[in-house]
Amino acid sequence: MNILSLVQTAMELGLICSLTVLALFLSYSMLNVCDLSTDGCFTLGAAVGAMVAIAGHPYLAILAAMAAGVLSGFITALLQTKMGIDSLLAGIIVNTGLYSINIAVMGGSSLLNMNKTETVFTKARALLQDTFLAEQYKLLVAATAVIAVVVFLALFLRTRLGLAIRATGDNPDMVRSSSINPTFTTIVGLCVANAFTGLSGCLLAQSQKSVSIDIGTGMVTIALASLLMGQVLLGKGSILKRAIGMVVGAFAFRLVYTIALRLDMPAFMLKLVSSVIVVLAIATPYFKKQLPMLRRRMAARKEARLHAED
């Protein structure tokens, strides 16, 4: 595989998975809730989307997957806000329960084959046939979805409700004293975020033309790594800039992942690659802050050494 093909593959997967990164950006960065139900919700979106597409409705599959994500987010938020369950534990509980639900959605099977199923990608390929974009149909579909979500987030988080969600993540006590219901904002935030996760799973399933029960395994780690990489690459700024950073981070992560695969790295080592990327992404800002102090210490030691020699 040449360099251009490798980059295109990384871009296709990176764009699809960036939807989950944007979901984590909303729940983790904006709402300050670490939602560990991401893996199960991603698989739920893939399973629901696949079943609806197999029934002959590829476009409806997207809406159905997002609706399933909304339901998953609603239950997770309900456990946190109405039942007093810690957010981490609530995510684990929902993620565990979704395993059984996903098997049920897939008709009791752990694998769905969509080779003969019409998807949004096959429709895009037919539409772009005999054009210079015929080979980039997957990239165009994924890019369209990402652009729509990024624009939605940039506009939504500037609305009154969006600002309330951001304020809830910053200081829930202040929000409560301002007559804003943090329970409502948390529920809305997690519902929207999980809708993006469901969409991401649906698009990946339709792109790969198959769904396995473990398609979402490790997705929360991948999304977190991509989110942190995006923060390192583009830093802080406007919502639009930060959202674009999430997409860039997802592409960078997938590029590293794809290169590792092309170097014949064993599949079982990819989880270690993800962990290393997360560590580097988290540690880089810390080392940047420590760098001036280290330079001053080295300069002081050098000066002391020179004085000792004199």
Short mmCIF file of C-alpha atoms in Angstrom, two decimals:
data_model
loop_
_atom_site.label_atom_id
_atom_site.label_comp_id
_atom_site.label_asym_id
_atom_site.label_seq_id
_atom_site.Cartn_x
_atom_site.Cartn_y
_atom_site.Cartn_z
CA MET A 1 0.00 0.00 0.00
CA ASN A 2 1.45 3.39 -0.99
CA ILE A 3 1.60 6.48 1.18
CA LEU A 4 -1.50 8.10 -0.33
CA SER A 5 -3.62 5.01 0.20
CA LEU A 6 -2.37 4.72 3.76
CA VAL A 7 -3.25 8.35 4.49
CA GLN A 8 -6.67 7.97 2.86
CA THR A 9 -7.44 4.90 4.96
CA ALA A 10 -6.37 6.74 8.10
CA MET A 11 -8.52 9.72 7.14
CA GLU A 12 -11.60 7.57 6.50
CA LEU A 13 -11.34 5.74 9.81
CA GLY A 14 -10.20 8.88 11.61
CA LEU A 15 -13.19 10.89 10.43
CA ILE A 16 -15.68 8.16 11.35
CA CYS A 17 -14.13 7.69 14.80
CA SER A 18 -13.81 11.46 15.30
CA LEU A 19 -17.58 11.51 15.81
CA THR A 20 -17.02 9.50 18.99
CA VAL A 21 -14.19 11.88 19.92
CA LEU A 22 -16.60 14.81 19.49
CA ALA A 23 -19.06 12.97 21.72
CA LEU A 24 -16.38 12.65 24.38
CA PHE A 25 -15.47 16.29 23.85
CA LEU A 26 -19.04 17.25 24.74
CA SER A 27 -19.44 14.90 27.71
CA TYR A 28 -15.90 14.95 29.11
CA SER A 29 -14.53 18.39 28.22
CA MET A 30 -17.74 20.44 28.29
CA LEU A 31 -19.96 18.60 30.78
CA ASN A 32 -17.11 17.20 32.90
CA VAL A 33 -18.64 13.70 32.90
CA CYS A 34 -16.46 10.71 32.07
CA ASP A 35 -18.93 8.46 30.23
CA LEU A 36 -17.61 4.88 30.24
CA SER A 37 -20.65 3.58 28.35
CA THR A 38 -19.00 4.68 25.08
CA ASP A 39 -17.90 1.17 24.05
CA GLY A 40 -21.38 -0.29 24.43
CA CYS A 41 -23.11 2.71 22.88
CA PHE A 42 -20.80 2.55 19.85
CA THR A 43 -21.68 -1.12 19.37
CA LEU A 44 -25.36 -0.32 19.89
CA GLY A 45 -25.26 2.29 17.11
CA ALA A 46 -23.49 -0.18 14.83
CA ALA A 47 -25.95 -3.00 15.59
CA VAL A 48 -29.11 -0.90 15.24
CA GLY A 49 -27.80 0.79 12.10
CA ALA A 50 -26.87 -2.56 10.57
CA MET A 51 -30.23 -4.17 11.30
CA VAL A 52 -32.16 -1.24 9.83
CA ALA A 53 -29.86 -1.14 6.78
CA ILE A 54 -30.30 -4.89 6.27
CA ALA A 55 -34.06 -4.26 6.32
CA GLY A 56 -33.50 -1.98 3.32
CA HIS A 57 -33.32 1.50 4.89
CA PRO A 58 -29.69 2.75 4.92
CA TYR A 59 -30.61 6.40 5.56
CA LEU A 60 -33.15 5.56 8.24
CA ALA A 61 -30.41 3.43 9.83
CA ILE A 62 -28.47 6.60 10.65
CA LEU A 63 -31.43 8.18 12.46
CA ALA A 64 -32.21 4.89 14.25
CA ALA A 65 -28.59 4.55 15.44
CA MET A 66 -28.58 8.12 16.75
CA ALA A 67 -31.93 7.52 18.49
CA ALA A 68 -30.48 4.41 20.14
CA GLY A 69 -27.51 6.50 21.27
CA VAL A 70 -29.86 9.09 22.75
CA LEU A 71 -31.64 6.36 24.72
CA SER A 72 -28.33 5.01 26.00
CA GLY A 73 -27.24 8.50 27.07
CA PHE A 74 -30.59 9.11 28.75
CA ILE A 75 -30.29 5.96 30.86
CA THR A 76 -26.70 6.79 31.82
CA ALA A 77 -27.69 10.32 32.82
CA LEU A 78 -30.73 9.03 34.71
CA LEU A 79 -28.56 6.72 36.82
CA GLN A 80 -26.32 9.66 37.70
CA THR A 81 -28.87 12.38 38.33
CA LYS A 82 -31.91 10.55 39.70
CA MET A 83 -30.41 7.52 41.42
CA GLY A 84 -27.27 9.05 42.90
CA ILE A 85 -24.89 6.65 41.14
CA ASP A 86 -21.38 7.93 40.45
CA SER A 87 -20.81 8.84 36.79
CA LEU A 88 -18.00 6.31 36.33
CA LEU A 89 -20.06 3.52 37.88
CA ALA A 90 -23.14 4.52 35.88
CA GLY A 91 -21.16 4.25 32.65
CA ILE A 92 -19.82 0.83 33.62
CA ILE A 93 -23.31 -0.42 34.51
CA VAL A 94 -24.82 0.78 31.22
CA ASN A 95 -21.87 -0.57 29.23
CA THR A 96 -22.30 -3.99 30.86
CA GLY A 97 -26.04 -4.05 30.23
CA LEU A 98 -25.61 -2.97 26.62
CA TYR A 99 -23.63 -6.12 25.84
CA SER A 100 -26.75 -8.23 26.28
CA ILE A 101 -28.94 -5.65 24.54
CA ASN A 102 -26.58 -5.53 21.56
CA ILE A 103 -26.67 -9.32 21.20
CA ALA A 104 -30.48 -9.14 21.30
CA VAL A 105 -30.55 -6.38 18.68
CA MET A 106 -28.33 -8.51 16.43
CA GLY A 107 -30.84 -11.36 16.65
CA GLY A 108 -28.86 -13.44 19.13
CA SER A 109 -25.77 -13.49 16.91
CA SER A 110 -22.38 -11.98 17.65
CA LEU A 111 -21.71 -11.18 13.98
CA LEU A 112 -23.71 -9.54 11.21
CA ASN A 113 -22.71 -9.76 7.55
CA MET A 114 -23.71 -6.81 5.36
CA ASN A 115 -21.94 -7.77 2.12
CA LYS A 116 -25.19 -7.75 0.15
CA THR A 117 -26.68 -4.79 2.00
CA GLU A 118 -27.10 -1.38 0.45
CA THR A 119 -25.54 1.33 2.63
CA VAL A 120 -25.02 5.07 2.46
CA PHE A 121 -21.52 4.30 1.16
CA THR A 122 -22.72 2.12 -1.71
CA LYS A 123 -25.25 4.80 -2.63
CA ALA A 124 -22.47 7.43 -2.59
CA ARG A 125 -20.29 5.19 -4.74
CA ALA A 126 -23.09 4.81 -7.30
CA LEU A 127 -23.70 8.56 -7.25
CA LEU A 128 -20.02 9.40 -7.79
CA GLN A 129 -19.43 6.71 -10.40
CA ASP A 130 -17.47 7.92 -13.47
CA THR A 131 -16.32 11.07 -11.64
CA PHE A 132 -12.87 11.98 -10.36
CA LEU A 133 -14.17 11.47 -6.80
CA ALA A 134 -15.26 7.88 -7.41
CA GLU A 135 -12.46 6.45 -5.24
CA GLN A 136 -13.08 8.89 -2.39
CA TYR A 137 -16.74 8.06 -1.76
CA LYS A 138 -16.09 6.79 1.79
CA LEU A 139 -14.05 9.86 2.61
CA LEU A 140 -16.77 12.19 1.33
CA VAL A 141 -19.54 10.48 3.32
CA ALA A 142 -17.48 10.53 6.51
CA ALA A 143 -16.40 14.14 5.95
CA THR A 144 -20.01 15.23 5.38
CA ALA A 145 -21.10 13.67 8.69
CA VAL A 146 -18.17 15.21 10.58
CA ILE A 147 -18.70 18.69 9.13
CA ALA A 148 -22.38 18.53 10.05
CA VAL A 149 -21.58 17.50 13.64
CA VAL A 150 -18.81 20.09 14.06
CA VAL A 151 -21.06 22.89 12.79
CA PHE A 152 -23.90 21.67 15.02
CA LEU A 153 -21.62 21.63 18.09
CA ALA A 154 -20.20 25.07 17.33
CA LEU A 155 -23.71 26.52 17.07
CA PHE A 156 -25.34 24.45 19.82
CA LEU A 157 -22.76 25.29 22.47
CA ARG A 158 -23.36 29.00 21.86
CA THR A 159 -27.08 28.75 22.53
CA ARG A 160 -28.57 29.36 25.95
CA LEU A 161 -28.91 25.63 26.55
CA GLY A 162 -25.38 24.99 25.29
CA LEU A 163 -23.96 27.66 27.58
CA ALA A 164 -25.90 26.11 30.47
CA ILE A 165 -24.33 22.72 29.67
CA ARG A 166 -20.86 24.26 29.65
CA ALA A 167 -21.59 26.07 32.91
CA THR A 168 -22.78 22.80 34.47
CA GLY A 169 -19.44 21.24 33.66
CA ASP A 170 -17.54 24.21 35.11
CA ASN A 171 -19.53 24.79 38.30
CA PRO A 172 -22.78 22.86 38.95
CA ASP A 173 -23.36 24.65 42.26
CA MET A 174 -23.30 28.04 40.56
CA VAL A 175 -25.67 26.75 37.87
CA ARG A 176 -28.06 25.47 40.52
CA SER A 177 -28.03 28.85 42.29
CA SER A 178 -28.78 30.53 38.93
CA SER A 179 -32.12 28.68 38.66
CA ILE A 180 -30.77 26.34 35.98
CA ASN A 181 -31.53 22.67 36.48
CA PRO A 182 -28.18 20.78 36.26
CA THR A 183 -30.09 17.48 36.01
CA PHE A 184 -31.72 18.63 32.78
CA THR A 185 -28.48 19.95 31.28
CA THR A 186 -26.64 16.74 32.17
CA ILE A 187 -29.35 14.60 30.57
CA VAL A 188 -29.41 16.71 27.40
CA GLY A 189 -25.61 16.77 27.17
CA LEU A 190 -25.22 13.01 27.50
CA CYS A 191 -28.10 12.33 25.10
CA VAL A 192 -26.53 14.52 22.41
CA ALA A 193 -23.05 13.08 23.02
CA ASN A 194 -24.25 9.49 22.79
CA ALA A 195 -26.19 10.30 19.63
CA PHE A 196 -22.83 11.16 18.03
CA THR A 197 -21.36 7.90 19.34
CA GLY A 198 -24.25 5.93 17.86
CA LEU A 199 -23.78 7.72 14.53
CA SER A 200 -20.09 6.86 14.58
CA GLY A 201 -20.81 3.17 15.17
CA CYS A 202 -23.43 3.12 12.43
CA LEU A 203 -21.09 4.64 9.85
CA LEU A 204 -18.25 2.29 10.74
CA ALA A 205 -20.57 -0.71 10.41
CA GLN A 206 -21.85 0.44 7.02
CA SER A 207 -18.31 1.23 5.89
CA GLN A 208 -16.91 -2.18 6.89
CA LYS A 209 -20.12 -3.99 5.87
CA SER A 210 -20.02 -6.08 9.01
CA VAL A 211 -20.72 -5.79 12.73
CA SER A 212 -19.23 -7.89 15.50
CA ILE A 213 -20.17 -7.68 19.15
CA ASP A 214 -16.70 -6.37 20.00
CA ILE A 215 -16.64 -3.62 17.36
CA GLY A 216 -16.74 -0.97 20.07
CA THR A 217 -14.21 -2.57 22.42
CA GLY A 218 -11.60 -0.03 23.48
CA MET A 219 -13.38 2.84 21.74
CA VAL A 220 -13.40 4.99 24.87
CA THR A 221 -9.60 4.65 25.11
CA ILE A 222 -9.16 5.49 21.42
CA ALA A 223 -11.48 8.49 21.73
CA LEU A 224 -9.72 9.73 24.85
CA ALA A 225 -6.32 9.40 23.20
CA SER A 226 -7.57 11.26 20.12
CA LEU A 227 -9.14 13.98 22.29
CA LEU A 228 -5.91 14.54 24.20
CA MET A 229 -3.88 14.56 20.99
CA GLY A 230 -6.25 17.15 19.55
CA GLN A 231 -5.81 19.32 22.63
CA VAL A 232 -2.03 19.06 22.33
CA LEU A 233 -1.99 19.81 18.58
CA LEU A 234 -4.38 22.78 18.50
CA GLY A 235 -4.53 23.81 22.15
CA LYS A 236 -7.38 25.89 23.48
CA GLY A 237 -9.49 28.45 21.65
CA SER A 238 -13.00 28.80 20.30
CA ILE A 239 -15.43 25.88 20.31
CA LEU A 240 -15.01 25.52 16.55
CA LYS A 241 -11.22 25.40 16.81
CA ARG A 242 -11.35 22.88 19.64
CA ALA A 243 -13.84 20.71 17.75
CA ILE A 244 -11.59 20.75 14.69
CA GLY A 245 -8.75 19.78 17.01
CA MET A 246 -10.71 16.68 18.00
CA VAL A 247 -10.99 15.68 14.33
CA VAL A 248 -7.28 16.31 13.75
CA GLY A 249 -6.45 14.26 16.84
CA ALA A 250 -8.60 11.37 15.63
CA PHE A 251 -6.83 11.43 12.26
CA ALA A 252 -3.38 11.57 13.89
CA PHE A 253 -4.23 8.64 16.13
CA ARG A 254 -5.57 6.55 13.26
CA LEU A 255 -2.49 7.39 11.17
CA VAL A 256 -0.24 6.02 13.92
CA TYR A 257 -2.52 2.99 14.22
CA THR A 258 -2.48 2.36 10.45
CA ILE A 259 1.31 2.69 10.25
CA ALA A 260 1.64 0.20 13.11
CA LEU A 261 -0.54 -2.28 11.21
CA ARG A 262 1.40 -1.78 7.99
CA LEU A 263 4.63 -2.52 9.89
CA ASP A 264 3.18 -5.98 10.63
CA MET A 265 2.78 -5.25 14.33
CA PRO A 266 0.82 -8.08 16.00
CA ALA A 267 -2.83 -7.20 16.57
CA PHE A 268 -2.54 -7.84 20.31
CA MET A 269 0.06 -5.03 20.54
CA LEU A 270 -2.36 -2.35 19.33
CA LYS A 271 -3.88 -1.91 22.80
CA LEU A 272 -0.39 -1.15 24.09
CA VAL A 273 0.05 1.40 21.30
CA SER A 274 -3.20 3.08 22.41
CA SER A 275 -1.99 3.20 26.02
CA VAL A 276 1.36 4.68 25.03
CA ILE A 277 -0.34 7.36 22.92
CA VAL A 278 -2.62 8.27 25.84
CA VAL A 279 0.38 8.57 28.18
CA LEU A 280 2.30 10.73 25.71
CA ALA A 281 -0.72 12.95 25.06
CA ILE A 282 -1.29 13.50 28.78
CA ALA A 283 2.39 13.92 29.68
CA THR A 284 3.36 16.29 26.84
CA PRO A 285 1.65 19.42 28.29
CA TYR A 286 3.20 18.65 31.69
CA PHE A 287 6.70 18.35 30.26
CA LYS A 288 6.17 21.57 28.28
CA LYS A 289 5.44 23.37 31.55
CA GLN A 290 8.45 21.76 33.24
CA LEU A 291 10.85 22.50 30.36
CA PRO A 292 11.71 26.13 31.36
CA MET A 293 12.45 25.00 34.93
CA LEU A 294 14.66 22.17 33.68
CA ARG A 295 16.54 24.61 31.46
CA ARG A 296 17.10 26.98 34.38
CA ARG A 297 18.37 24.11 36.52
CA MET A 298 20.75 22.96 33.80
CA ALA A 299 21.99 26.52 33.32
CA ALA A 300 22.51 26.93 37.08
CA ARG A 301 24.43 23.65 37.28
CA LYS A 302 26.58 24.65 34.33
CA GLU A 303 27.31 28.02 35.90
CA ALA A 304 28.17 26.38 39.25
CA ARG A 305 30.48 23.96 37.47
CA LEU A 306 32.28 26.84 35.74
CA HIS A 307 32.73 28.67 39.04
CA ALA A 308 34.12 25.49 40.63
CA GLU A 309 36.66 25.11 37.84
CA ASP A 310 37.78 28.74 38.26
#
